[in-house]
PDB file of C-alpha atoms in Angstrom:
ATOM      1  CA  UNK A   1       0.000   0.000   0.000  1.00 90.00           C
ATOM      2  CA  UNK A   2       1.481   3.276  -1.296  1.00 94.00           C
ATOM      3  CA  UNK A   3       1.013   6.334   1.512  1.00 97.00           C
ATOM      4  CA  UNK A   4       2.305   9.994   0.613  1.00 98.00           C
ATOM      5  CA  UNK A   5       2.657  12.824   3.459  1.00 98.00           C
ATOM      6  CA  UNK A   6       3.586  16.213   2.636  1.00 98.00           C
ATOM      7  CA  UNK A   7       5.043  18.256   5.219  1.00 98.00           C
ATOM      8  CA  UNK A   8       6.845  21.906   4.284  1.00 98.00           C
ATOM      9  CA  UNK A   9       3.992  24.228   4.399  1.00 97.00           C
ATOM     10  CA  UNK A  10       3.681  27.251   5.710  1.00 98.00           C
ATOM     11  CA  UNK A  11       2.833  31.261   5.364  1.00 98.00           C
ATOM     12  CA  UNK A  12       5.531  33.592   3.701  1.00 98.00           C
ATOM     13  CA  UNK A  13       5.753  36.830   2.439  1.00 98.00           C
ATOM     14  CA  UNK A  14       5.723  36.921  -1.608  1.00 98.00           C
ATOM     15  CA  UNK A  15       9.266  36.397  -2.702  1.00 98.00           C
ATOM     16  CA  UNK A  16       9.818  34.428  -0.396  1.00 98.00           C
ATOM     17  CA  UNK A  17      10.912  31.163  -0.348  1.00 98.00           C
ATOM     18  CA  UNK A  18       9.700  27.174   0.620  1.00 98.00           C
ATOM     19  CA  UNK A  19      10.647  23.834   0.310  1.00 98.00           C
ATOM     20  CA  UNK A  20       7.740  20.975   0.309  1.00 98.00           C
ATOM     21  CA  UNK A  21       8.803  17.313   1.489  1.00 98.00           C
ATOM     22  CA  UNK A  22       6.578  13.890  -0.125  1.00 98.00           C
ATOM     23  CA  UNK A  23       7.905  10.864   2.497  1.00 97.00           C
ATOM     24  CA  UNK A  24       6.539   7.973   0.498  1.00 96.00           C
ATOM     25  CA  UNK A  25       5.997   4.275   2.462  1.00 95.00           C
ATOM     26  CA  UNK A  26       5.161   1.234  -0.342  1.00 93.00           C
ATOM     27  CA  UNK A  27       6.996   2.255  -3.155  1.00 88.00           C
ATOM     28  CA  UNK A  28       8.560  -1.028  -4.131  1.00 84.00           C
ATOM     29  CA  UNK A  29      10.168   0.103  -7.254  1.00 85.00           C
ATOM     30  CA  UNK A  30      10.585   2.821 -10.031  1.00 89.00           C
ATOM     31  CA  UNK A  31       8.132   2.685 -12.003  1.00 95.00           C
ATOM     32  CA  UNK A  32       5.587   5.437 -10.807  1.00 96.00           C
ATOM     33  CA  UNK A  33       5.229   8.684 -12.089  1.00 97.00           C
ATOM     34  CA  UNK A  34       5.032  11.539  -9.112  1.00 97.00           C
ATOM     35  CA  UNK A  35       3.988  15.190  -8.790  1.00 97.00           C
ATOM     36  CA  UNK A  36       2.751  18.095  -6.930  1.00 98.00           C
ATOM     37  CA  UNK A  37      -0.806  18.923  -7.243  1.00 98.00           C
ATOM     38  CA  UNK A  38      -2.297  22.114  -5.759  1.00 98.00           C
ATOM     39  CA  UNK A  39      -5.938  23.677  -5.211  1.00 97.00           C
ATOM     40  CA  UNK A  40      -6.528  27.005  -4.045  1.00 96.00           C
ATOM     41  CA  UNK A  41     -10.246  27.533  -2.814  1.00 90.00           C
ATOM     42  CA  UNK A  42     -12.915  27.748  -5.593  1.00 93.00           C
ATOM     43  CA  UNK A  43     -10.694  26.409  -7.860  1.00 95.00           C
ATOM     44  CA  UNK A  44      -9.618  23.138  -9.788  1.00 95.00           C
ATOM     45  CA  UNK A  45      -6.924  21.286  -8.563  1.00 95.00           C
ATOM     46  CA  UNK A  46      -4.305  21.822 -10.994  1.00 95.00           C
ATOM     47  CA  UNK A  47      -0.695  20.250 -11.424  1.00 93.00           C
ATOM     48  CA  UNK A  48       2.604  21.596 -10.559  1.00 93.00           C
ATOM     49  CA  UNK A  49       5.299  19.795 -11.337  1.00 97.00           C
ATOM     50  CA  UNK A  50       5.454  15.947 -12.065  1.00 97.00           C
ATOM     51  CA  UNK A  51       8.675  13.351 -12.477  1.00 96.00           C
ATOM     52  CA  UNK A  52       8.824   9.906 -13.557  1.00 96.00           C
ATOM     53  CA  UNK A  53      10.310   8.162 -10.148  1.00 94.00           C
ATOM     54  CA  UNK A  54      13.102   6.401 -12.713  1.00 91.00           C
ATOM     55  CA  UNK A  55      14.197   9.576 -13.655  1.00 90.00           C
ATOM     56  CA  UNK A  56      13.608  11.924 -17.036  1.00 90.00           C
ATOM     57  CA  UNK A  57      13.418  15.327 -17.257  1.00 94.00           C
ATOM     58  CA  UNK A  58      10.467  16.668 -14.894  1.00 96.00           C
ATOM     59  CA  UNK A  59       7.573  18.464 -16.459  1.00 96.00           C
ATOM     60  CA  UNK A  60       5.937  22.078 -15.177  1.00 97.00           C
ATOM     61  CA  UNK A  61       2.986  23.780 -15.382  1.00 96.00           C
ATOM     62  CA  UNK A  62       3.602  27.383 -17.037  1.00 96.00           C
ATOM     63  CA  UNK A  63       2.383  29.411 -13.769  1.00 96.00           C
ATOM     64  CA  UNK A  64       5.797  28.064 -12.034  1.00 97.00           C
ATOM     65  CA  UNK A  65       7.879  27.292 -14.223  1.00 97.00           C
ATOM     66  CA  UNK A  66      11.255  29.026 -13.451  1.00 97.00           C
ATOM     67  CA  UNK A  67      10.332  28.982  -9.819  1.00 98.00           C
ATOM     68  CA  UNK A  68       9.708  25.654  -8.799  1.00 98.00           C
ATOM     69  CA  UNK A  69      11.712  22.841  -8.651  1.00 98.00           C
ATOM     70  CA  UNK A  70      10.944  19.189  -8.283  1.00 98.00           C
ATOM     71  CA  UNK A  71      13.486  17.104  -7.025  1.00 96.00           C
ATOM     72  CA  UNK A  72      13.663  13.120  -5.884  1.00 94.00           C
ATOM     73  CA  UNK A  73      15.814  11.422  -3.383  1.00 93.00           C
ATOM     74  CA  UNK A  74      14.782   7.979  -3.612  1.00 86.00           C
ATOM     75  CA  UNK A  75      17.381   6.535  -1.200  1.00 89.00           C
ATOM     76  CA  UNK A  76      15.142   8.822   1.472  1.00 91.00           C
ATOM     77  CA  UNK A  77      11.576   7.485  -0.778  1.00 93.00           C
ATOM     78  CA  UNK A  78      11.119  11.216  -0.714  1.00 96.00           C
ATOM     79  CA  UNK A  79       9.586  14.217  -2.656  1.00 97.00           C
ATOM     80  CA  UNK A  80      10.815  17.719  -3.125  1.00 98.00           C
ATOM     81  CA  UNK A  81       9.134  21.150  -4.155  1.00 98.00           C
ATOM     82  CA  UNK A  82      11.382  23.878  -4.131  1.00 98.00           C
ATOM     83  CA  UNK A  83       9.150  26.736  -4.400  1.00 98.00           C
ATOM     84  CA  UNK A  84      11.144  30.637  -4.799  1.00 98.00           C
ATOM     85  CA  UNK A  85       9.771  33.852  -5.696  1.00 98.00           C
ATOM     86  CA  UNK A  86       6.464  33.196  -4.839  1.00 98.00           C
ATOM     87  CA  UNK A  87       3.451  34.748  -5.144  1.00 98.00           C
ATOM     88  CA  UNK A  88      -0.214  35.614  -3.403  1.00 97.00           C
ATOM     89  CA  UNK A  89      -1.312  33.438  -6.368  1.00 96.00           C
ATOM     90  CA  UNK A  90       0.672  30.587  -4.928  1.00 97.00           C
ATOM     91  CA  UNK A  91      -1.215  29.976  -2.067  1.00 98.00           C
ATOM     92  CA  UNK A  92      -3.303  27.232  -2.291  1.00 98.00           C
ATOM     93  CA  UNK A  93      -3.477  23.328  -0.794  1.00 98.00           C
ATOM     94  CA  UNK A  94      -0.230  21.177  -1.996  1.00 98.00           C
ATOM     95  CA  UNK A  95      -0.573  17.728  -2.186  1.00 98.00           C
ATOM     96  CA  UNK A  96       2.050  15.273  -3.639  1.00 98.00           C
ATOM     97  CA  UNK A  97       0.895  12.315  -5.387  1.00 98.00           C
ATOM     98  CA  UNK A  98       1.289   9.064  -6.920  1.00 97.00           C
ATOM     99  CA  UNK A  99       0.482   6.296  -9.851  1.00 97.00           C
ATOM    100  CA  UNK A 100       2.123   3.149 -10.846  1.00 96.00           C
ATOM    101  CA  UNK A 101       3.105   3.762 -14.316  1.00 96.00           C
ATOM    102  CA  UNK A 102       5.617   1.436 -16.881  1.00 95.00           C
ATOM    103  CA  UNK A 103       5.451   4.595 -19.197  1.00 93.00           C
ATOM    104  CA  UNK A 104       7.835   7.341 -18.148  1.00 94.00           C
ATOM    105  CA  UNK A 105       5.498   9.635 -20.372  1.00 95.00           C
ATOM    106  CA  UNK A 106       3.309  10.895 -17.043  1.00 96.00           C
ATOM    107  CA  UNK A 107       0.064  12.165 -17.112  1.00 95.00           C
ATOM    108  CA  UNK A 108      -0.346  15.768 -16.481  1.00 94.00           C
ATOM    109  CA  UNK A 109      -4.107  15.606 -15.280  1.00 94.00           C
ATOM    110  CA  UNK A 110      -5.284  14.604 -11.685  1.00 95.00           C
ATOM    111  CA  UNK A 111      -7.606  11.991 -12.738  1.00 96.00           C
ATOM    112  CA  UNK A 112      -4.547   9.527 -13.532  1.00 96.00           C
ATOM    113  CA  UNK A 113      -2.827   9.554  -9.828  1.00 97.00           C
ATOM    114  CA  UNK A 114      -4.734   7.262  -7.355  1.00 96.00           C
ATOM    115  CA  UNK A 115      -2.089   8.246  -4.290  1.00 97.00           C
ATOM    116  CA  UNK A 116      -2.467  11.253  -2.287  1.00 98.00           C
ATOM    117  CA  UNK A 117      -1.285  12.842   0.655  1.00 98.00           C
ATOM    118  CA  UNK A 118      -3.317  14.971   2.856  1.00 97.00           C
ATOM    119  CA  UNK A 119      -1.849  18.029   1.752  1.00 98.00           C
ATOM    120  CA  UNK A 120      -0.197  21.064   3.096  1.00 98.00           C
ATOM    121  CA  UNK A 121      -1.387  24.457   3.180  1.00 98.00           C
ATOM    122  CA  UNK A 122       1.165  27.444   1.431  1.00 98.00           C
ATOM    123  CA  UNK A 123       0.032  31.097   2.385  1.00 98.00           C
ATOM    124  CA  UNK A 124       1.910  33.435   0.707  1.00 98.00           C
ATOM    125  CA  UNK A 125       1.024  37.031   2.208  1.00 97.00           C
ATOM    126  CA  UNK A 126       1.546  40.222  -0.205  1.00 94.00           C
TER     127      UNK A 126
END
C-alpha cells in the first residue's frame, strides 16, 4: 500500500521562499510517475510539477515554471518542491501524489494519480 505525506507548508511573504517534502511508504520500485498537485479555494486542482520516479526530465505547469523545482531522493523514498519567488497566487493546498506507471510519459491531469497525501497548506502574504 502506497502512503504519501507532505510536510513543508507554511505562510511567507511573496518572494519568499519554501521547500515541500513527499515521504513515500510502499513504493517497491521505479516505475511510478510523481507530482505536486495544488488547489486554491474555488478552484480546480491543478498540477505543478510531475517526475517519472526512474528519472527523465520533470515536467511544469507554465504558472511556475522558473520557480519551482521538483526534485527526488529515492534513497530517502522522498519528494521535493522547491518553491522561490512566490506569489499571493501561490497559495493554495499542496498535495504530492502518486500512480504506478511502466510509461515514463506521465500524465499531467489529476484523474490519472490514485495516491495522495493529505496536503499542506502554502500562504503566501503580499
Amino acid at each position: 500500500q502506497v502512503q504519501l505525506a507532505e510536510s513543508g507548508g507554511g505562510s511567507v511573504e511573496a518572494g519568499g521562499s519554501l521547500r515541500l517534502s513527499c515521504a513515500a511508504s510502499g513504493l517497491t520500485h521505479s516505475r511510478y510517475c510523481m507530482g505536486w498537485f495544488r488547489q486554491a479555494p474555488g478552484k480546480e486542482r491543478e498540477g505543478g510539477a510531475i517526475v517519472y520516479r526512474g528519472g527523465g526530465a520533470p515536467y511544469y505547469a507554465d504558472s511556475v515554471k522558473g520557480r519551482f523545482t521538483i526534485s527526488q531522493d529515492n534513497s530517502k523514498n522522498t519528494m521535493y518542491l522547491q518553491m522561490n519567488s512566490l506569489k499571493p497566487e501561490d497559495t493554495a493546498m499542496y498535495y504530492c501524489a502518486a500512480y504506478l506507471s511502466y510509461n515514463p510519459a506521465c500524465a499531467l491531469g489529476s484523474s490519472a494519480y490514485n495516491y495522495w497525501g493529505q496536503g499542506t497548506q502554502v500562504t503566501v502574504s503580499s
